[in-house]
Coordinates of C-alpha atoms (C1' of nucleotides) in Angstrom, one line a residue:
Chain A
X95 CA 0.0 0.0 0.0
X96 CA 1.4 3.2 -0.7
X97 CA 1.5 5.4 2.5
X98 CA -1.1 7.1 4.0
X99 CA -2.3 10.2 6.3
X100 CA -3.3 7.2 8.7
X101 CA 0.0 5.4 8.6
X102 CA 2.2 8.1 9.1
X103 CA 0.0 9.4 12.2
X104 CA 0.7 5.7 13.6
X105 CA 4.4 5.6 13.0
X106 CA 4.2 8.7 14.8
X107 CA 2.1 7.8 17.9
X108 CA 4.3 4.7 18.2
X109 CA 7.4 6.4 18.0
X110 CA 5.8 8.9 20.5
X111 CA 5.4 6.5 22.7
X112 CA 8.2 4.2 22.8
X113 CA 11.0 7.0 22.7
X114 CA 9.2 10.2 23.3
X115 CA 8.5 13.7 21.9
X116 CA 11.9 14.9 20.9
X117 CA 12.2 11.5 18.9
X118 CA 9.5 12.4 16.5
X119 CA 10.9 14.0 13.6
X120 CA 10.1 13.6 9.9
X121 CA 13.5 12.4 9.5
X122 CA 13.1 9.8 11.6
X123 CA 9.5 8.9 10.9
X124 CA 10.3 8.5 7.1
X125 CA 13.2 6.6 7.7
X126 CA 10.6 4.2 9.8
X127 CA 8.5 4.3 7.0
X128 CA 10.6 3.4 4.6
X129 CA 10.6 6.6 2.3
X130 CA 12.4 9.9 2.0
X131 CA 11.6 12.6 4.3
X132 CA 9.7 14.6 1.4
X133 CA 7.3 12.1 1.0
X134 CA 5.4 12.8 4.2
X135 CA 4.7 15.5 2.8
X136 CA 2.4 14.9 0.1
X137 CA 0.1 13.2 3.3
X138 CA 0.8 15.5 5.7
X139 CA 0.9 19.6 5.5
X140 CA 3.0 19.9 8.7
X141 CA 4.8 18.2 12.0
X142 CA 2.1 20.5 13.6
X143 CA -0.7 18.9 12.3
X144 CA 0.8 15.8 12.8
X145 CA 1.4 15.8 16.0
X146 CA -2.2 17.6 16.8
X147 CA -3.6 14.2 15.1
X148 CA -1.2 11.8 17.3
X149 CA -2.5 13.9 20.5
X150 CA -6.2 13.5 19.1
X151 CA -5.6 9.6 18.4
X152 CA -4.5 9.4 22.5
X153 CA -6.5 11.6 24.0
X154 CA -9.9 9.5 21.9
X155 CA -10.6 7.3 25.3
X156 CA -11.3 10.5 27.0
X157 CA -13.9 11.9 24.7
X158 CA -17.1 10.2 26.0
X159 CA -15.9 8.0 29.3
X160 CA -18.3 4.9 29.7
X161 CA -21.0 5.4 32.2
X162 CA -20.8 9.0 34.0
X163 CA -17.1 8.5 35.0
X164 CA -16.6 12.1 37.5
X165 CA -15.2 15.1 36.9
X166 CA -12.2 14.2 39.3
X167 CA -12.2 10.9 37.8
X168 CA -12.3 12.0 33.8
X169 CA -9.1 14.2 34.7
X170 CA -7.2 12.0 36.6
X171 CA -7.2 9.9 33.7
X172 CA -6.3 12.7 31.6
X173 CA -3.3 12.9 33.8
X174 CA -2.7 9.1 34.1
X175 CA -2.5 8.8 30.0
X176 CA -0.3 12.0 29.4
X177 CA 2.4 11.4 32.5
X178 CA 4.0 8.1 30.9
X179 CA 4.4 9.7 27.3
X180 CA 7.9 11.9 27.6
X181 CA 6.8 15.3 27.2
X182 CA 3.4 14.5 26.9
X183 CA 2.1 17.6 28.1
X184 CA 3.8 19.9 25.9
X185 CA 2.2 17.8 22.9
X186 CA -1.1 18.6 24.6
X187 CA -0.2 21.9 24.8
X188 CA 0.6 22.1 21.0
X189 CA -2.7 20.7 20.5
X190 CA -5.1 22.6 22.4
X191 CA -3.6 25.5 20.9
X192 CA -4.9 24.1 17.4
X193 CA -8.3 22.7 19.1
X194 CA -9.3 23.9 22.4
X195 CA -12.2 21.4 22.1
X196 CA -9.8 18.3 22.1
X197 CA -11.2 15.2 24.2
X198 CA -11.6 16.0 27.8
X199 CA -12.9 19.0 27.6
X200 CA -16.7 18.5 26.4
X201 CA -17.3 15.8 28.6
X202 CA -15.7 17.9 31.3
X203 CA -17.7 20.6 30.5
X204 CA -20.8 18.0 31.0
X205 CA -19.6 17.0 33.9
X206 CA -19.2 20.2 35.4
X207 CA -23.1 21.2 34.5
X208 CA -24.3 18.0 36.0
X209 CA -22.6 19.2 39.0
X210 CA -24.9 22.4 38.4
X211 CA -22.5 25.2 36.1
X212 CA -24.5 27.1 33.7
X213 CA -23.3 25.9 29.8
X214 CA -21.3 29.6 30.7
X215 CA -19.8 28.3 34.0
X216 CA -19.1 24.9 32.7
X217 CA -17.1 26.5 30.0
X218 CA -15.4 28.9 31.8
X219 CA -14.6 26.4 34.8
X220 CA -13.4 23.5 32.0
X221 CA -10.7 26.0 30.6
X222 CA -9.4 26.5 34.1
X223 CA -9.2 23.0 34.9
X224 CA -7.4 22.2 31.5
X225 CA -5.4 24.8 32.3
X226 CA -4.5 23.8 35.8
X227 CA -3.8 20.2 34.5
X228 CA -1.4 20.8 31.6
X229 CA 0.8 23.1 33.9
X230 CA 0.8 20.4 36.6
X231 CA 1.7 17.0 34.0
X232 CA 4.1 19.6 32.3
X233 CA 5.8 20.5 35.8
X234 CA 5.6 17.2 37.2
X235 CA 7.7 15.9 33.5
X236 CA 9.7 19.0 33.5
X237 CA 10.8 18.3 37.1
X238 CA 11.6 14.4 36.5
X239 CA 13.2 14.9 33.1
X240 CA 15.4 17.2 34.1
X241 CA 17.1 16.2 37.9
X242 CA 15.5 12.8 37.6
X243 CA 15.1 11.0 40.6
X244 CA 17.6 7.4 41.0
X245 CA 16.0 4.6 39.4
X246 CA 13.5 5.4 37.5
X247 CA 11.4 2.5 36.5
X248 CA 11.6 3.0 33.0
X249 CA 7.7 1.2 31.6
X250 CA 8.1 -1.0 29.6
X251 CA 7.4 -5.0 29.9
X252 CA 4.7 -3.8 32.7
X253 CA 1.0 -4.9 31.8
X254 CA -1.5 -2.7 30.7
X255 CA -2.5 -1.6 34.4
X256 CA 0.6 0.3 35.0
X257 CA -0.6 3.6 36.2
X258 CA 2.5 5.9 36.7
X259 CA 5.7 7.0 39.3
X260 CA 4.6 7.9 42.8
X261 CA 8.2 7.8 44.2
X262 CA 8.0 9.3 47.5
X263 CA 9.1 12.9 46.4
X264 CA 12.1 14.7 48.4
X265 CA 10.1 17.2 50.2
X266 CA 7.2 18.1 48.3
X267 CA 3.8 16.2 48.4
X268 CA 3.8 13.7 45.3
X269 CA 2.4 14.6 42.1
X270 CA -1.2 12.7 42.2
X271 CA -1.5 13.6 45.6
X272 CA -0.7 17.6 44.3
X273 CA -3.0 16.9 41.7
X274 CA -5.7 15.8 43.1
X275 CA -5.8 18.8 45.6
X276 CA -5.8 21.0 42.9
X277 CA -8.6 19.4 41.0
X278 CA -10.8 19.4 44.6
X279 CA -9.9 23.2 45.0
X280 CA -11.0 23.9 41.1
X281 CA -14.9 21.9 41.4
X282 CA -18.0 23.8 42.1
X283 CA -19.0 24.2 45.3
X284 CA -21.7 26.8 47.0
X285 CA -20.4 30.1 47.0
Chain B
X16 CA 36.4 42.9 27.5
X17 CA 36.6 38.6 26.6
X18 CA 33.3 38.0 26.5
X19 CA 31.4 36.1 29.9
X20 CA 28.4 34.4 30.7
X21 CA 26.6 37.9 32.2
X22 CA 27.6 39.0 28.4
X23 CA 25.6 35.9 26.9
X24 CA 23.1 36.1 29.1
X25 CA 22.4 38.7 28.6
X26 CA 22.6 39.1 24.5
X27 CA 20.0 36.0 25.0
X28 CA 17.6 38.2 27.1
X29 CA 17.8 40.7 24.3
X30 CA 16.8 38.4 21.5
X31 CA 14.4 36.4 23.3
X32 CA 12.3 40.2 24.2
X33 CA 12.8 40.7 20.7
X34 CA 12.2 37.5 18.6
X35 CA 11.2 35.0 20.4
X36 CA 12.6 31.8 22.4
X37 CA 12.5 30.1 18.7
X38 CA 14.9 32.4 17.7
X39 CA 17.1 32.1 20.2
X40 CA 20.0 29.2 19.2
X41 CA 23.2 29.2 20.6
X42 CA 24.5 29.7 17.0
X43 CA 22.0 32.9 16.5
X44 CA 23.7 34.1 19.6
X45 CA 27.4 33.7 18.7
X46 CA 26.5 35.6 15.8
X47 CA 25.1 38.4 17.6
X48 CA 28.1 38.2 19.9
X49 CA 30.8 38.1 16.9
X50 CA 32.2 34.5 18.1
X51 CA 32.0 31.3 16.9
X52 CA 29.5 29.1 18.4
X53 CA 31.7 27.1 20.1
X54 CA 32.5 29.9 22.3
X55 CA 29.4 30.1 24.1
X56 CA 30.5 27.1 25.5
X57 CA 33.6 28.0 27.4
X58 CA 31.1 30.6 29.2
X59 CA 27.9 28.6 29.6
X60 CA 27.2 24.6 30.2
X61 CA 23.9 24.3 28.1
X62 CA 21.4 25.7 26.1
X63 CA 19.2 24.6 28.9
X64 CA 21.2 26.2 31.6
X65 CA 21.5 30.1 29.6
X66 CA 17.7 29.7 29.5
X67 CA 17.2 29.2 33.3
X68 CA 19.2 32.0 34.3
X69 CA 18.0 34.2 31.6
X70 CA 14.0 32.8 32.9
X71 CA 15.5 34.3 36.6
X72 CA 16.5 37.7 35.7
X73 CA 13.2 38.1 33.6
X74 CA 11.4 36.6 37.1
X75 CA 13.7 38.4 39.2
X76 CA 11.1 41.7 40.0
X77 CA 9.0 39.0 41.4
X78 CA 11.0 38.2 44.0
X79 CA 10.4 40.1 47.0
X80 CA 7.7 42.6 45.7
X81 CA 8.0 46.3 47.0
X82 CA 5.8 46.5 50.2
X83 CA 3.5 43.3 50.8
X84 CA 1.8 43.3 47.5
X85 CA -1.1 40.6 47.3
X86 CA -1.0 37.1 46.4
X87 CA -3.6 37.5 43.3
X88 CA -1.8 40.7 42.3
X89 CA 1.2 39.0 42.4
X90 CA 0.0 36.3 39.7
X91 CA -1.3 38.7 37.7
X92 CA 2.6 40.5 37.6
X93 CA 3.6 37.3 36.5
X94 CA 1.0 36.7 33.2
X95 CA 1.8 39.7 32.9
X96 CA 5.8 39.6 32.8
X97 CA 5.7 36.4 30.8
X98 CA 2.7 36.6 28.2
X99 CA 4.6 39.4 26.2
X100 CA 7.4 37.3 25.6
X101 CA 6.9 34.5 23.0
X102 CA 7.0 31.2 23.9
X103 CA 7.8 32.5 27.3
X104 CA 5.3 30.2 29.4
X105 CA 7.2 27.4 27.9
X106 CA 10.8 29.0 28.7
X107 CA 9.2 29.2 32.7
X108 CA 8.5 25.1 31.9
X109 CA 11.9 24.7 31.4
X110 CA 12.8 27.1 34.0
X111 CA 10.9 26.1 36.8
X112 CA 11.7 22.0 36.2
X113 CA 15.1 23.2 36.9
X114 CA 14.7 25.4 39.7
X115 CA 11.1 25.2 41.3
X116 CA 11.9 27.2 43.9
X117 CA 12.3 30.2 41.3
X118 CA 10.6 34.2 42.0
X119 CA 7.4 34.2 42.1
X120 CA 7.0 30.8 44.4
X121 CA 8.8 32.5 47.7
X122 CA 7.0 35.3 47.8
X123 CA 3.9 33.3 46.7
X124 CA 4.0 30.8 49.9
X125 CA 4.9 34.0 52.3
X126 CA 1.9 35.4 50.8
X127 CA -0.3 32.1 51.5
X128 CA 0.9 31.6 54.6
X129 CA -0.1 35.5 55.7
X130 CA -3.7 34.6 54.7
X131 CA -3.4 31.9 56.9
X132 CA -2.2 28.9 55.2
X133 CA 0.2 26.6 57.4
X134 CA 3.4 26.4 55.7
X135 CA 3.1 22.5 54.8
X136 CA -0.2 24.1 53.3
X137 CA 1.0 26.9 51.8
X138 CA 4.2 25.4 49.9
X139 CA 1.4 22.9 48.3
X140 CA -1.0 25.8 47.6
X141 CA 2.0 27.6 45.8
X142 CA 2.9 25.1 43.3
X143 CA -0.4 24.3 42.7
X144 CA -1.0 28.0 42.1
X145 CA 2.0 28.1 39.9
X146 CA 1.0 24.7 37.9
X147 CA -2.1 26.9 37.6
X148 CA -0.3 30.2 36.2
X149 CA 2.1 27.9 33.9
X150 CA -1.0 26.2 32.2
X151 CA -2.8 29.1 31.4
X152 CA -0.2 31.1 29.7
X153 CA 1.4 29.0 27.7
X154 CA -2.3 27.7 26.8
X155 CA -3.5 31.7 26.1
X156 CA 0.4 31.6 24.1
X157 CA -0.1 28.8 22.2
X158 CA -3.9 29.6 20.9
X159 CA -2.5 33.1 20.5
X160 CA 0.5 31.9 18.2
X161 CA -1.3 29.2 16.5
X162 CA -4.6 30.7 15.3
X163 CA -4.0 34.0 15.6
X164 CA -6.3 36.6 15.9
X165 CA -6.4 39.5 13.1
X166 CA -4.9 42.9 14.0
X167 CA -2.0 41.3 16.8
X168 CA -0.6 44.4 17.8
X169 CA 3.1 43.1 17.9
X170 CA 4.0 45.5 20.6
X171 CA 7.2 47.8 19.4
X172 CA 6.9 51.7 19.2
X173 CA 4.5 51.1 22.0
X174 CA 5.3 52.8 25.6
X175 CA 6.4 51.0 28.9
X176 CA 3.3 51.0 29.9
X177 CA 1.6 48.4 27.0
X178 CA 0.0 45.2 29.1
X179 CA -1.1 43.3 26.5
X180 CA -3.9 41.9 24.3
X181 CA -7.2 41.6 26.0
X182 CA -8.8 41.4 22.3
X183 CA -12.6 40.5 23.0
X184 CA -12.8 37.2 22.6
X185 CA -14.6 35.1 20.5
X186 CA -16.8 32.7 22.3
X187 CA -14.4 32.8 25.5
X188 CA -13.6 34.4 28.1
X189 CA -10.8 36.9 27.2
X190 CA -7.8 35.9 29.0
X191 CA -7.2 38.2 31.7
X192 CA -10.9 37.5 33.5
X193 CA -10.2 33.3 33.0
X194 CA -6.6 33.9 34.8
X195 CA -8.0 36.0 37.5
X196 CA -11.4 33.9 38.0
X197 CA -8.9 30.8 38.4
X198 CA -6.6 32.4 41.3
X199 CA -9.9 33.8 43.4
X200 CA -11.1 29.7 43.2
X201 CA -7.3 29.2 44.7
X202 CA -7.1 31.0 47.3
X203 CA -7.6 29.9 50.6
X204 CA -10.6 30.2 52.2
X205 CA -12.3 28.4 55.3
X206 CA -12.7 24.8 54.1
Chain C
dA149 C1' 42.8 31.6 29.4
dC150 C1' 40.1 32.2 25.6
dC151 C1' 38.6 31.4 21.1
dT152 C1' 38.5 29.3 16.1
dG153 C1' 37.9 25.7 12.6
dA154 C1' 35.9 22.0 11.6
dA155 C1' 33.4 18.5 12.3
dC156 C1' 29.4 15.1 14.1
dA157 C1' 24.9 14.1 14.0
dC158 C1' 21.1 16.1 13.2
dC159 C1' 16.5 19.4 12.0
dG160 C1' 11.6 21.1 9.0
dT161 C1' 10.3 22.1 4.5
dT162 C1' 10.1 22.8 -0.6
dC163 C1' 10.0 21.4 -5.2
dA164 C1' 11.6 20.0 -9.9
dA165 C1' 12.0 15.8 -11.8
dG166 C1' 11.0 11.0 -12.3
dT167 C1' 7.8 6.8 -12.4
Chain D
dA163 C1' -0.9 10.0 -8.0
dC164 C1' 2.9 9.3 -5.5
dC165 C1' 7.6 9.5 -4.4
dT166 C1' 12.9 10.6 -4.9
dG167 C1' 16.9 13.7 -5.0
dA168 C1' 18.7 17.4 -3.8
dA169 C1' 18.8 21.4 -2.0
dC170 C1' 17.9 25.6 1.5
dA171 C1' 18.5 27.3 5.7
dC172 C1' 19.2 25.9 9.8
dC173 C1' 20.1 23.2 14.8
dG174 C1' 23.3 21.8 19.8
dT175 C1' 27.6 20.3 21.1
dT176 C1' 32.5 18.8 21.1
dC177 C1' 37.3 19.4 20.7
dA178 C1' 41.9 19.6 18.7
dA179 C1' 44.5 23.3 17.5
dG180 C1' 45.8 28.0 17.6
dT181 C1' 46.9 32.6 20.1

DNA sequence: ACCTGAACACCGTTCAAGT
DNA sequence: ACCTGAACACCGTTCAAGT
């Protein structure tokens, strides 16, 4: 078959995912696929775009959680699927910059009206959520990428359930723990 | 005089206010310095490093803020300092994962702790406050950069005392009322 | 001590030309 | 229609050698 928008996205997301952000180049991604870098982009119009896909393509699960999953719930998973990807959250950042409607945010913004917002509320209040969770995944990564803590356990061979770090940070409270404070502070409540 | 790293550090503060982190590479910088790349690195360690002090003197009015300035006025100094610099959220990213103790978070917890916060409390309250601040500039950046709305000012000619966009927005909230509306749901109150 | 020259190993993107 | 070849205009970093 002769190359696709749908088979270079894939290539991407896999190279995303087993060697991280600054390992997805066009270079690279065509010499994975076989052709020359110029190639790509008869499919593709930019990395941007690309990449906006690849974040679309991960962030999918998100989009309409089975049941009526919580507000807290919906973004810890948000959290949970960005924190293993290296740099995850500045390719979410790239991407809600090109689509500020991108996968958690409507059913967050349901969410948040079930938990009686006004549609104007909910909106408002799902922007500040978003906001507050890209800066705390792109801290946390920051922070562990650059003076990483010994032994880290490096995922990979672990089953499906692996959920993330959670090494007893030096002096500050851990990161889901952080998180999750954040998140309580940021829901509706009477007032 | 030889050339030192206050000299680099500086000539990168320059072109960053001017173009852009994007435009500022180590070779860009040499050239503006009339030395050869290699150069820079008898003066600095990294690329990384030259950004994190140049993040801390852009963050260093922050520090101890004339008279006991409020916590929310505070915040707003720092959207403020950073959303006129492009890509400048993302250079704080890279700045605070090095250094998290950086300007504004000091003053920030000293702040918390006068409205009553414990100091356990009020070092968690300030990075979640910050992961807060992080998020939603480089988010207001990144939709700024990458569907830009007609008419961008591009601040130049203008006087010391430009602030910044506030452009009505669209469907949203502009960005200054969705910064300020997430601080107030912040800050401490009896809970 | 301080800097150059030159290399190493890369980037994103474009586009005439081939098939 | 789809891809190659080749270029354009770049990157961060290292390091022997010069002064």
């Amino acid at each position: 078959m002769p190359l696709s928008a749908a088979a270079i996205v894939e290539a991407a997301h896999r190279l995303l995912l087993d060697y991280g952000l600054q390992d997805v180049s066009m270079r690279r991604l065509a010499g994975e696929l076989d052709v020359r870098p110029g190639a790509l982009y008869y499919h593709v119009p930019s990395k941007q775009q690309l990449l906006a896909d690849v974040a679309h393509r991960i962030l999918a699960p998100l989009a309409d959680p089975p049941g009526t999953v919580g507000v807290e719930e919906l973004m810890r998973r948000f959290r949970a699927t960005v924190l293993p990807i290296r740099d995850g959250a500045d390719l979410m950042l790239i991407a809600f910059g090109l689509n500020p409607g991108l996968p958690p945010v409507p059913a967050l913004r349901r969410g948040l009206e079930r938990l009686g917002l006004a549609s104007d509320q909910a909106h408002e209040r799902a922007q500040i959520v978003m906001h507050f969770a890209l800066g705390a995944v792109a801290a946390e990564q920051n922070a562990a990428l650059l003076h990483p803590t010994p032994e880290t356990p490096d995922r990979e061979t672990t089953g499906p359930e692996a959920t993330g770090p959670e090494a007893t940070g030096p002096e500050t409270t851990g990161g889901a723990a952080l998180y999750d404070e954040g998140l309580r502070l940021l829901m509706p409540t009477a007032d």
